[in-house]
Coordinates of C-alpha atoms and ligand atoms in Angstrom, one line a residue:
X19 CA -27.0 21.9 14.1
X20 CA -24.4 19.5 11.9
X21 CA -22.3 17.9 14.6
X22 CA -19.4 16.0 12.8
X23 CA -17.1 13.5 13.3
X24 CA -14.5 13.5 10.3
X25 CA -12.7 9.8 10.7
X26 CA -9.4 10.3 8.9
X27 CA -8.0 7.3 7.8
X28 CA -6.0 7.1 4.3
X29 CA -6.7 11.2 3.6
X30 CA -3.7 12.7 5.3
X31 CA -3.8 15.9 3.6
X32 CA -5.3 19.8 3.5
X33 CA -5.0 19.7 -0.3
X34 CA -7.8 18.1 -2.7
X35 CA -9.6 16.4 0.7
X36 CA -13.3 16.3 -0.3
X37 CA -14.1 14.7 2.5
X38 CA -12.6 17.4 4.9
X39 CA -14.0 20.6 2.7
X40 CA -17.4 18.5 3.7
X41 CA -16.7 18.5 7.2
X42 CA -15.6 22.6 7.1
X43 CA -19.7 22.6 6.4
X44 CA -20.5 21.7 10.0
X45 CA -21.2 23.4 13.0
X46 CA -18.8 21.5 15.2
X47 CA -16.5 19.1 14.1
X48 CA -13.6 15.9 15.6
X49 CA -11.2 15.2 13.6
X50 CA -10.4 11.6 14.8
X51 CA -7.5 9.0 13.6
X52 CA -8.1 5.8 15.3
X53 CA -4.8 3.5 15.9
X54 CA -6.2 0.1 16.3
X55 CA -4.8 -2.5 18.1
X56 CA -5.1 -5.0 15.4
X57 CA -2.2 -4.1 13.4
X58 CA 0.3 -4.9 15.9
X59 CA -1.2 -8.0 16.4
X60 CA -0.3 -11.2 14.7
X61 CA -2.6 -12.6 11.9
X62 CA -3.3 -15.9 10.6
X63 CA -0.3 -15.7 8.3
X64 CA 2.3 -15.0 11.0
X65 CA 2.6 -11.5 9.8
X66 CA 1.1 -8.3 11.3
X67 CA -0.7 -6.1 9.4
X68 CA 1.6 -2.9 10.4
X69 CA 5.5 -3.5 10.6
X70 CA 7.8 -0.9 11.8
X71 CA 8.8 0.5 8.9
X72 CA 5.2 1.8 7.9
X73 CA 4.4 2.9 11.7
X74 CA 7.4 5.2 11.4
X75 CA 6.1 6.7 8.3
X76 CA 2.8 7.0 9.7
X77 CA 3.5 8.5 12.9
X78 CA 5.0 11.7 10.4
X79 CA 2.1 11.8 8.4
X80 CA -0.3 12.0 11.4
X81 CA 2.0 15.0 12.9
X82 CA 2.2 17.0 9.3
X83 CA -1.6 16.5 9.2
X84 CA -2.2 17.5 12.7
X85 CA 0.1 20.8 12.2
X86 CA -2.1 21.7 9.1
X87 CA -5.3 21.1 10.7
X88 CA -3.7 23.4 13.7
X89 CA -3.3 26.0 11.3
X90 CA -7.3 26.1 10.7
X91 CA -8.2 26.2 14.3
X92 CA -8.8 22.3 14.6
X93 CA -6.5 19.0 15.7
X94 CA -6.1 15.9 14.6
X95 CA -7.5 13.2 18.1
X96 CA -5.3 10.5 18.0
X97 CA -7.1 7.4 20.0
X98 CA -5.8 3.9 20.2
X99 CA -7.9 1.2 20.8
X100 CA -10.9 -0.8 18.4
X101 CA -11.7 1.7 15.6
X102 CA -15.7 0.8 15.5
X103 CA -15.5 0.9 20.0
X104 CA -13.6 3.8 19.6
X105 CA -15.5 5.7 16.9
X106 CA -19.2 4.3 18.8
X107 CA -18.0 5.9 21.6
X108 CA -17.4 9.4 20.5
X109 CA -20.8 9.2 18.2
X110 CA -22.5 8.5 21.6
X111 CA -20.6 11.0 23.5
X112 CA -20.9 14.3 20.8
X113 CA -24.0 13.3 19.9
X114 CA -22.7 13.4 16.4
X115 CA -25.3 13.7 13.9
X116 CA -22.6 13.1 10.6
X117 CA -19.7 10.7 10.2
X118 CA -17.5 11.9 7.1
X119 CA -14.8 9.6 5.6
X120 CA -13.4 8.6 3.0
X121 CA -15.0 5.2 0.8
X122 CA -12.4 2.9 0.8
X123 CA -12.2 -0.3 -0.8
X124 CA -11.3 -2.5 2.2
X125 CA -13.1 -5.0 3.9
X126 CA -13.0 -3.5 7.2
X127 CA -13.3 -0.1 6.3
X128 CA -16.8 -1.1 5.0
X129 CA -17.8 -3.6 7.7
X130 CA -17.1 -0.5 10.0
X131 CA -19.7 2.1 8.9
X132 CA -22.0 -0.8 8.0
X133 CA -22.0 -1.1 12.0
X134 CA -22.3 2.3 12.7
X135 CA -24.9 2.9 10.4
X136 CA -26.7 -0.3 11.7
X137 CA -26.5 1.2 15.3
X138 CA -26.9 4.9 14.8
X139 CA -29.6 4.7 12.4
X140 CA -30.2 8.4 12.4
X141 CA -26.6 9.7 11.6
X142 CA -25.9 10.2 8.2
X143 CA -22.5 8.8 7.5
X144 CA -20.6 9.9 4.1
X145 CA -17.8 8.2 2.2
X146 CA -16.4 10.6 0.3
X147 CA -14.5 8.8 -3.4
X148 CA -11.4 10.5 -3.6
X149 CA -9.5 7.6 -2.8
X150 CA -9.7 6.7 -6.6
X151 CA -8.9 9.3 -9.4
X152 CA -12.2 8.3 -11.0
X153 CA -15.8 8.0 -9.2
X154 CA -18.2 5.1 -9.5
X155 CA -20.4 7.3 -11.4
X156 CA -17.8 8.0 -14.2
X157 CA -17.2 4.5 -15.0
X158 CA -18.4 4.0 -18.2
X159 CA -19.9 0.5 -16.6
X160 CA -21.7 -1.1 -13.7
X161 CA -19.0 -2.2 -11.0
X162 CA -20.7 -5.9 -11.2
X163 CA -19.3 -5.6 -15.0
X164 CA -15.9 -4.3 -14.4
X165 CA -13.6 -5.9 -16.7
X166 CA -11.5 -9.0 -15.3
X167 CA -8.6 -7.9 -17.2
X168 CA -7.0 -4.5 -17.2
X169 CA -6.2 -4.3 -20.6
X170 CA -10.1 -4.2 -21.3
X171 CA -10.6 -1.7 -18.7
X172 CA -7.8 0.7 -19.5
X173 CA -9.5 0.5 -23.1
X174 CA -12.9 1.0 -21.5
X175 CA -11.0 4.4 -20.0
X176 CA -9.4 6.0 -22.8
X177 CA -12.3 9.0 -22.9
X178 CA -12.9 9.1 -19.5
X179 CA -11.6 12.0 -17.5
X180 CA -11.3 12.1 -13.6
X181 CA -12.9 15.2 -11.5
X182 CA -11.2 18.1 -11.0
X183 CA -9.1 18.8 -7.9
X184 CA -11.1 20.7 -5.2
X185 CA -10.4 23.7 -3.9
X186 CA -8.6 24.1 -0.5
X187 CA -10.0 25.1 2.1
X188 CA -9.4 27.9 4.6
X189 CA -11.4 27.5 7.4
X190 CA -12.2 24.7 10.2
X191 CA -15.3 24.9 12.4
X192 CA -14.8 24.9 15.8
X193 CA -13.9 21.9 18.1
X194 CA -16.6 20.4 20.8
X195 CA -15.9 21.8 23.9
X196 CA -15.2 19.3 26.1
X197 CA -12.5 17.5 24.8
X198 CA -9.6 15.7 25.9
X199 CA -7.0 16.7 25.6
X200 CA -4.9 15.2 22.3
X201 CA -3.9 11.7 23.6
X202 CA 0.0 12.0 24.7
X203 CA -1.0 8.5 26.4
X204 CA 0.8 5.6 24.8
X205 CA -0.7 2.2 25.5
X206 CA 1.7 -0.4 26.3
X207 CA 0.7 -2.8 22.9
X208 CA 2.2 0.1 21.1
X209 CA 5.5 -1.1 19.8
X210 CA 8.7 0.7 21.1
X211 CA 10.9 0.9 18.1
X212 CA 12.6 4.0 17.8
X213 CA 13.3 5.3 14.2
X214 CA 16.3 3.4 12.6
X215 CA 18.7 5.2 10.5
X216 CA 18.4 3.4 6.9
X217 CA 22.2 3.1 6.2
X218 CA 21.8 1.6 2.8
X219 CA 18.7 2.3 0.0
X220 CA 15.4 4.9 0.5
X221 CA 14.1 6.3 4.0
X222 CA 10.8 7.9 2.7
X223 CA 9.3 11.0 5.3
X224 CA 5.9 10.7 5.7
X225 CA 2.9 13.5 6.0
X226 CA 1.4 15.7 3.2
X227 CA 4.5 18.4 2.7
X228 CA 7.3 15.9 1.9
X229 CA 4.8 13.9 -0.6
X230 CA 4.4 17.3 -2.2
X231 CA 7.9 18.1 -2.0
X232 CA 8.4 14.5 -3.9
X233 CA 5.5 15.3 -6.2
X234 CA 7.0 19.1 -7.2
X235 CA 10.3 17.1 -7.6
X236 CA 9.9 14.6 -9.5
X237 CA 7.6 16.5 -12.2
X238 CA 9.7 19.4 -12.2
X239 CA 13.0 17.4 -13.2
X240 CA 13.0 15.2 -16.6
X241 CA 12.6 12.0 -15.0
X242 CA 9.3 11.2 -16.3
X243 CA 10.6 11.9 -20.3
X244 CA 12.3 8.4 -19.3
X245 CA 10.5 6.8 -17.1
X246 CA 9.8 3.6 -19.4
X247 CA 13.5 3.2 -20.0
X248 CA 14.5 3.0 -16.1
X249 CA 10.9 1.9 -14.2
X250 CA 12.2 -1.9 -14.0
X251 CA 15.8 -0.9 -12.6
X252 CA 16.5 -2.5 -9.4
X253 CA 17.8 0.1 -7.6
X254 CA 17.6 4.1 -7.8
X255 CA 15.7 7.4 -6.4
X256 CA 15.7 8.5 -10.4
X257 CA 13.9 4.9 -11.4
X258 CA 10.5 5.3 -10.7
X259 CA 8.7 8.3 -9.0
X260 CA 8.5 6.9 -5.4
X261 CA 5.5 8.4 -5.0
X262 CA 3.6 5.3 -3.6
X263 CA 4.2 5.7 0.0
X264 CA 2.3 9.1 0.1
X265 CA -0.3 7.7 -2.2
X266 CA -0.9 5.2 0.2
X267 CA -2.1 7.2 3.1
X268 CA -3.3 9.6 1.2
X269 CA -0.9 12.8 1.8
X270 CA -1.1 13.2 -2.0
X271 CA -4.3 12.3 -3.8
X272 CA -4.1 10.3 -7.1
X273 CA -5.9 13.0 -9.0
X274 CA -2.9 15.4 -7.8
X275 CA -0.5 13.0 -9.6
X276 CA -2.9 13.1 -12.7
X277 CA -3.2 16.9 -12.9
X278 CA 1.2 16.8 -12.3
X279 CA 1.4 14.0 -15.5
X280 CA -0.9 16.3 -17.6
X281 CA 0.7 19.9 -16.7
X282 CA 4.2 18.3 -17.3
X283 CA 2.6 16.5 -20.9
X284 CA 1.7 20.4 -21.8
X285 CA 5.1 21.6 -20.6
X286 CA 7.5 19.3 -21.8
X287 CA 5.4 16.9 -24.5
X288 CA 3.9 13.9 -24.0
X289 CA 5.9 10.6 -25.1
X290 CA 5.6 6.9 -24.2
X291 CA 7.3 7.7 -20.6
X292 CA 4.6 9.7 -19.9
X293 CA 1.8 8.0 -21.0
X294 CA 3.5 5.2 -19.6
X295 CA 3.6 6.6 -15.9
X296 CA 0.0 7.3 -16.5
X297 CA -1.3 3.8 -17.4
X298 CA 0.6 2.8 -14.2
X299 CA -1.6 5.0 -12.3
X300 CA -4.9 3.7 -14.4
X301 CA -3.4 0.0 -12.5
X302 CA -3.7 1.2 -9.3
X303 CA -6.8 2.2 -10.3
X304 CA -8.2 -0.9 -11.9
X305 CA -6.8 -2.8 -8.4
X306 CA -8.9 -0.4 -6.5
X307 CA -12.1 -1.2 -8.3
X308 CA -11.6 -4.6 -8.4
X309 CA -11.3 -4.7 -4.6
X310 CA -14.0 -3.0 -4.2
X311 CA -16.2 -5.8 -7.0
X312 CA -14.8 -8.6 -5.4
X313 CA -14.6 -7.5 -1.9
X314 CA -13.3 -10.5 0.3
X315 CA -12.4 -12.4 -2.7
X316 CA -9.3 -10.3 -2.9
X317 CA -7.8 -12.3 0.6
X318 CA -8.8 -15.6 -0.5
X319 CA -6.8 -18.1 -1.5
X320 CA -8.8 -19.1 -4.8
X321 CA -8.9 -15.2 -5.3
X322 CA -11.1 -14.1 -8.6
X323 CA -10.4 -17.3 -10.4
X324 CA -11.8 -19.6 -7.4
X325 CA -9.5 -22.0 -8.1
X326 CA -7.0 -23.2 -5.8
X327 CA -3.7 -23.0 -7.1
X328 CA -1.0 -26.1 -6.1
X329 CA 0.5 -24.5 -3.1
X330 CA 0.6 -24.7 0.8
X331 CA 2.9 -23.5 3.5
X332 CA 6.4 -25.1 4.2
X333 CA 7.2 -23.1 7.5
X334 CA 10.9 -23.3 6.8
X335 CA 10.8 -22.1 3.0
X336 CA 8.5 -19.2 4.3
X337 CA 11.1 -18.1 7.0
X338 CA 14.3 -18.1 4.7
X339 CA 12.4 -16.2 2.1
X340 CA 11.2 -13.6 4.6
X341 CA 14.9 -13.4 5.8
X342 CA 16.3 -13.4 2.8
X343 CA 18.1 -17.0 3.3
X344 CA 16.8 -19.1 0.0
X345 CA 19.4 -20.7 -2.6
X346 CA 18.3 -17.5 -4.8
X347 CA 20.8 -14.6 -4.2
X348 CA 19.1 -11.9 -6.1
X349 CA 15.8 -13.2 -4.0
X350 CA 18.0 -12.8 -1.2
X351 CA 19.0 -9.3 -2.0
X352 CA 15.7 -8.3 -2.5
X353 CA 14.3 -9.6 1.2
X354 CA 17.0 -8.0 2.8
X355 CA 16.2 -4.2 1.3
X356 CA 12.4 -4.6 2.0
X357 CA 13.4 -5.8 5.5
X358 CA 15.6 -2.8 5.9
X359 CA 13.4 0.1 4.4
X360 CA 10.0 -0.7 3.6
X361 CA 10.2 -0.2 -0.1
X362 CA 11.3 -2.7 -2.8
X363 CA 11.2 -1.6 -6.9
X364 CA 8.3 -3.3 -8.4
X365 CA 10.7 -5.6 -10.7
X366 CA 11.9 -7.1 -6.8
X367 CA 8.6 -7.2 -5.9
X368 CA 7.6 -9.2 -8.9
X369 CA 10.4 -11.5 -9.0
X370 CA 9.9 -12.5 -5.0
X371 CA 6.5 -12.8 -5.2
X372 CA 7.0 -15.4 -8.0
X373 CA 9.6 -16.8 -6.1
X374 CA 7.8 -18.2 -3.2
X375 CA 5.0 -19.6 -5.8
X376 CA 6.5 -21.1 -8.2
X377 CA 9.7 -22.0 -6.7
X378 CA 9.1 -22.2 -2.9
X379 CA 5.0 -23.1 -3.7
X380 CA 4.6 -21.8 -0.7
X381 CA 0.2 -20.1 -0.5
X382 CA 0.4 -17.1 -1.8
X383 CA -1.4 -15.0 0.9
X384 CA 1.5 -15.7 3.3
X385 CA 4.0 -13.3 1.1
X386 CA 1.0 -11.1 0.5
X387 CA 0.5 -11.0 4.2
X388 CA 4.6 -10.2 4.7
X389 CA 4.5 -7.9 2.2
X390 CA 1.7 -5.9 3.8
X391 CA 3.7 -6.1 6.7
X392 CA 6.8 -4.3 5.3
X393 CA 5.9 -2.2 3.1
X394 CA 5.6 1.5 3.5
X395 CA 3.5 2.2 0.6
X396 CA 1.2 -1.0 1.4
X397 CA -2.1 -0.8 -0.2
X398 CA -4.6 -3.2 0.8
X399 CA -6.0 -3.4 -3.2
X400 CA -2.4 -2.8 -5.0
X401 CA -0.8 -5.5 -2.8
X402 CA -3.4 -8.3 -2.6
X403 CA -4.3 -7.6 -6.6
X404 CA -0.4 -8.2 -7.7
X405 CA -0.1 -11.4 -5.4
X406 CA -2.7 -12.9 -7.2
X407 CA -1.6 -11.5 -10.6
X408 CA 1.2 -13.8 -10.1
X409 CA 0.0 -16.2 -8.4
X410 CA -2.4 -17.0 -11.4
X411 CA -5.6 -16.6 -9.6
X412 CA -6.4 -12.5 -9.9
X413 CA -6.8 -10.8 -13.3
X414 CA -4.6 -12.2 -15.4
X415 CA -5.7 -13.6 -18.9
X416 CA -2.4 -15.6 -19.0
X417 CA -2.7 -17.4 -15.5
X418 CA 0.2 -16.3 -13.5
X419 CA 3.5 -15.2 -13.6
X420 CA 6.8 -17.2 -13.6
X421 CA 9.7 -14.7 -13.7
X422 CA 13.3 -16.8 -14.6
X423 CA 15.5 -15.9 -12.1
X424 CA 18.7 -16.5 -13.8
X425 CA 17.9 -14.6 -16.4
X426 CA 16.5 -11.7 -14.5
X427 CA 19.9 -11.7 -12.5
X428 CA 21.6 -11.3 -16.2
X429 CA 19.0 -8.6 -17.6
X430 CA 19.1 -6.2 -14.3
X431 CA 21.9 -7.3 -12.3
X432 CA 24.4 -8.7 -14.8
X433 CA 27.5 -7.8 -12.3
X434 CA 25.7 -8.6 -9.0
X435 CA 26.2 -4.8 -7.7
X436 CA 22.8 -4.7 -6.5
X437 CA 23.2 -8.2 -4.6
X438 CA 26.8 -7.5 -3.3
X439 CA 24.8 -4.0 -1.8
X440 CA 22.2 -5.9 -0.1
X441 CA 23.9 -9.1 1.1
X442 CA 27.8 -9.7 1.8
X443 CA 29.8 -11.1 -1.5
X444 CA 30.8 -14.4 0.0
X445 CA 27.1 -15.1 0.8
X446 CA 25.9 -15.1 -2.9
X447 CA 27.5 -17.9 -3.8
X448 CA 27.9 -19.7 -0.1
X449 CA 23.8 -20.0 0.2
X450 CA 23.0 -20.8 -3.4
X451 CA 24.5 -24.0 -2.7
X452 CA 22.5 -24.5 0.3
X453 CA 19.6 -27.3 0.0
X454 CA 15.9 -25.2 0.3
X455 CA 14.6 -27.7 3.4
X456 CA 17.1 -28.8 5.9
X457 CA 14.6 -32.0 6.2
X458 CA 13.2 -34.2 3.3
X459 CA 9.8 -35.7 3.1
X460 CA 11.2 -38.5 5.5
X461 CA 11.5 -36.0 8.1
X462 CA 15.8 -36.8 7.8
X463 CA 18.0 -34.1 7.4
X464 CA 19.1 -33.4 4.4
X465 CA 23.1 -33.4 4.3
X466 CA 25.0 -31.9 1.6
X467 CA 28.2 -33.8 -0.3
X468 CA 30.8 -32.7 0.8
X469 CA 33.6 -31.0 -1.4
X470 CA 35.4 -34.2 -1.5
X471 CA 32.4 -36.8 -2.2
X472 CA 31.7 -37.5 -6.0
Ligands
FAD506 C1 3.6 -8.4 -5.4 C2 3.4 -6.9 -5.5 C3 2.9 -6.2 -4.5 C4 2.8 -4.8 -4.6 N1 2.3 -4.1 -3.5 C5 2.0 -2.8 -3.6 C6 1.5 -2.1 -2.5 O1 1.2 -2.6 -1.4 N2 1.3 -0.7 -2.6 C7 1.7 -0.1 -3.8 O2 1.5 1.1 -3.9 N3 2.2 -0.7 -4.9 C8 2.4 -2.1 -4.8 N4 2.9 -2.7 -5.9 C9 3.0 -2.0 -7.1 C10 4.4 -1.4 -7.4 O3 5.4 -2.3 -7.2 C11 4.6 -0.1 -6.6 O4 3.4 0.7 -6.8 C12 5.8 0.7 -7.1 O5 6.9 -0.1 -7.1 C13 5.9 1.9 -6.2 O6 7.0 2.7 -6.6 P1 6.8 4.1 -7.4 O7 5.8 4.9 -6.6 O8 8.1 4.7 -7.6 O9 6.1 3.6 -8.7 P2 6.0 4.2 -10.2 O10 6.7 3.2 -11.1 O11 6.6 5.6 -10.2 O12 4.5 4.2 -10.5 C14 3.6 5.4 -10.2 C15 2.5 4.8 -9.4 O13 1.7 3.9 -10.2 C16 1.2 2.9 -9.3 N5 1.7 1.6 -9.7 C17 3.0 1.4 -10.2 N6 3.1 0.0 -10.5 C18 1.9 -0.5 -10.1 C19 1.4 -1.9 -10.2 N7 2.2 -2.9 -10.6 N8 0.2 -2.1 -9.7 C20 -0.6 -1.1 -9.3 N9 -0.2 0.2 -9.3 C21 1.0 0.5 -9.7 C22 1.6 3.3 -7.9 O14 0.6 4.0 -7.3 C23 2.8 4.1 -8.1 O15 3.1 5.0 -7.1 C24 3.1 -4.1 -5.8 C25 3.6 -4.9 -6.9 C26 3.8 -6.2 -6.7 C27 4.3 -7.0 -7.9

């Protein structure tokens, strides 16, 4: 008798699930998401790890996952509390003999089945890859050797090609029989923030249908025949494909996204857009696999280079750049749209990030940390790999990246339309003049001259 427990986590989806066609084999089956507690909690970089935006866009995906598994005869238990208490629990309780997930690169992910499997010895537990478009078998190397460069690893992939997409299922087995009902129960730690009305830039839906809908879209218009031309725009549904978001918790699977880029290369020819959308997928795939090589190396300060870069935290410069209050106005700009909707083109993120480095030197981990707050599409691997791209100490042959403000604000924002958008026109100029500390090393305010003072 195979008694499963399926922990969904970032495989929000019917379509191309490995992990859940595995857990159709069983005789009884939970479907279980675990809310933990943590992420509304504060972490040691005065961020949380899930900010409103995100836990609006995962509340729709759980619902559109929850309706599909309904569809099959199964539901989709919502608990909140400690995942690893939480999931124990329920082992215990269902005398589950299989735990089915999928393998993740995260940290915690991994120190939570190690614990499982360390107390419930017998139970097999599977990680399922489908996370990645590629498996650890198909690398054409041993992780330990992964390249610390993507340009040598997306060489490295040129021949390799990614699993096919697996079929969908049809049928669920059935629940245990004395289960609770689906939690309606709210604990109080749960923020109360209703859903805001974006009134300005993207609102992005969550759950498995609207990332298809995106997916369909996207590859059915000619957007990707130009994707290198508009990809570093600032601003723009058209820009970029947006499909991040649902990539992220898994309501579209990267080899979904693969199979759309090939179909549409047979369709409509392949051309440097294309194959230029595609080798931005191969990055989130290199991140992924690095993550998983260098494990908690990826949060440290030192990162993959292990060395510590010249940085630490100014307190002040931290909160203006989260609020978008520095002497930078496209800076500015930028911080106020990720703020407002959880999603920031990967130029703005690029430019920010290199912002608080280089001119802020502010640690690196604390924008990382804001970021992962904010963001809707956060990925634990995507996000912590670019903040130490740039901040010189990830996998970057060059050592980090200084992006020239000014002349960014010429290239893509030559008549400050996207600033004037994002922040009121008589602020560009007003805080540009503003000093970046309002105390200097002396601990004495710092006064500006006045208009009259030479
Ligand atoms: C400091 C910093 C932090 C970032 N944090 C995240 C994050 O938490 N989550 C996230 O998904 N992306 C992150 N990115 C990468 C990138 O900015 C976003 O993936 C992209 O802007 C999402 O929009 P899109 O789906 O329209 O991308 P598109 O341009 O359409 O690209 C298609 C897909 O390719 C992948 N991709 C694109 N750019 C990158 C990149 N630079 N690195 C790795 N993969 C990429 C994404 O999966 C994306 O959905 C970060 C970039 C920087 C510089």
């Amino acid at each position: 008798m195979k008694r499963s427990l399926y922990w969904v986590n970032k495989d929000l989806r019917l379509n191309d699930n490995l992990a859940l066609n595995l857990a159709s084999k069983s005789d009884k089956l939970l479907c279980v998401y675990v809310v933990d507690k943590k992420w509304f909690e504060e972490n040691n970089y005065q961020s949380k790890p899930l900010g409103d935006n995100r836990w609006h866009f995962l509340q729709s995906c759980l619902s559109d996952f929850n309706e599909s598994l309904l569809t099959l005869g199964q539901q989709l238990y919502i608990v909140y509390g400690d995942t690893l208490s939480t999931l124990a629990s329920l082992c215990e309780k269902y005398q589950i003999t299989d735990v089915i997930t999928t393998c993740l690169p995260g940290t915690t992910e991994n120190k939570i089945t190690a614990r499982l499997i360390e107390r419930f010895p017998k139970i097999s537990v599977n990680k399922v890859e489908q996370f990645t478009l590629f498996t650890q078998e198909l690398l054409p190397f041993e992780l330990q050797q992964l390249p610390n460069s993507y340009s040598k690893f997306r060489k490295l992939m040129t021949e390799i090609v990614p699993p096919r997409i697996s079929q969908t299922i049809n049928h669920l087995p059935e629940m245990f029989k004395d289960m609770p009902s689906p939690t309606l129960f709210r604990p109080q730690w749960l923020p109360d923030s209703p859903y805001k009305n974006v009134k300005k830039g993207h609102t992005f839906y969550g759950g498995e249908r609207a990332g298809q809908e995106q997916l369909n879209h996207y590859f059915s218009s000619d957007l990707p025949l130009n994707y290198k031309q508009v990809r570093n725009n600032l601003d723009g549904w058209k820009s970029s494909s947006k499909l991040s978001p649902w990539l992220g918790y898994g309501c579209i699977s990267p080899r979904q996204v693969f199979d759309a880029i090939i179909a549409f290369e047979a369709e409509r020819g392949k051309n440097s857009s294309t194959e230029c959308l595609y080798l931005e997928i191969l990055w989130r795939e290199y991140f992924q696999w690095l993550h998983f090589k260098m494990g908690i190396k990826t949060y440290q300060f030192k990162g993959l280079s292990q060395q510590a870069p010249l940085t630490t935290f100014y307190p002040e410069r931290f909160n203006k750049w989260c609020l978008g209050n520095t002497p930078y106005p496209l800076v500015n700009a930028f911080m106020i749209e990720l703020k407002e909707t959880g999603y920031l083109s990967n130029r703005g993120r690029q430019i920010t990030a290199s912002c608080l480095v280089n001119e802020l030197s502010i640690d690196w981990r604390y924008g990382a940390a804001w970021f992962e707050e904010q963001l809707v599409d956060y990925d634990a691997a995507v996000n912590w790999g670019n903040w130490q791209y740039i901040a010189g100490v990830g996998a970057d042959p060059r050592g980090g990246r200084h992006f020239n403000i000014e002349k960014q604000t010429t290239l893509y924002d030559p008549d400050s339309t996207y600033q004037i958008k994002w922040t009121l026109a008589c602020d560009i100029n007003k805080l540009s003049n503003q000093p970046l500390d309002s105390l200097d090393a002396a601990d004495w305010p710092v006064v500006l001259p006045s208009s009259n003072d030479e």
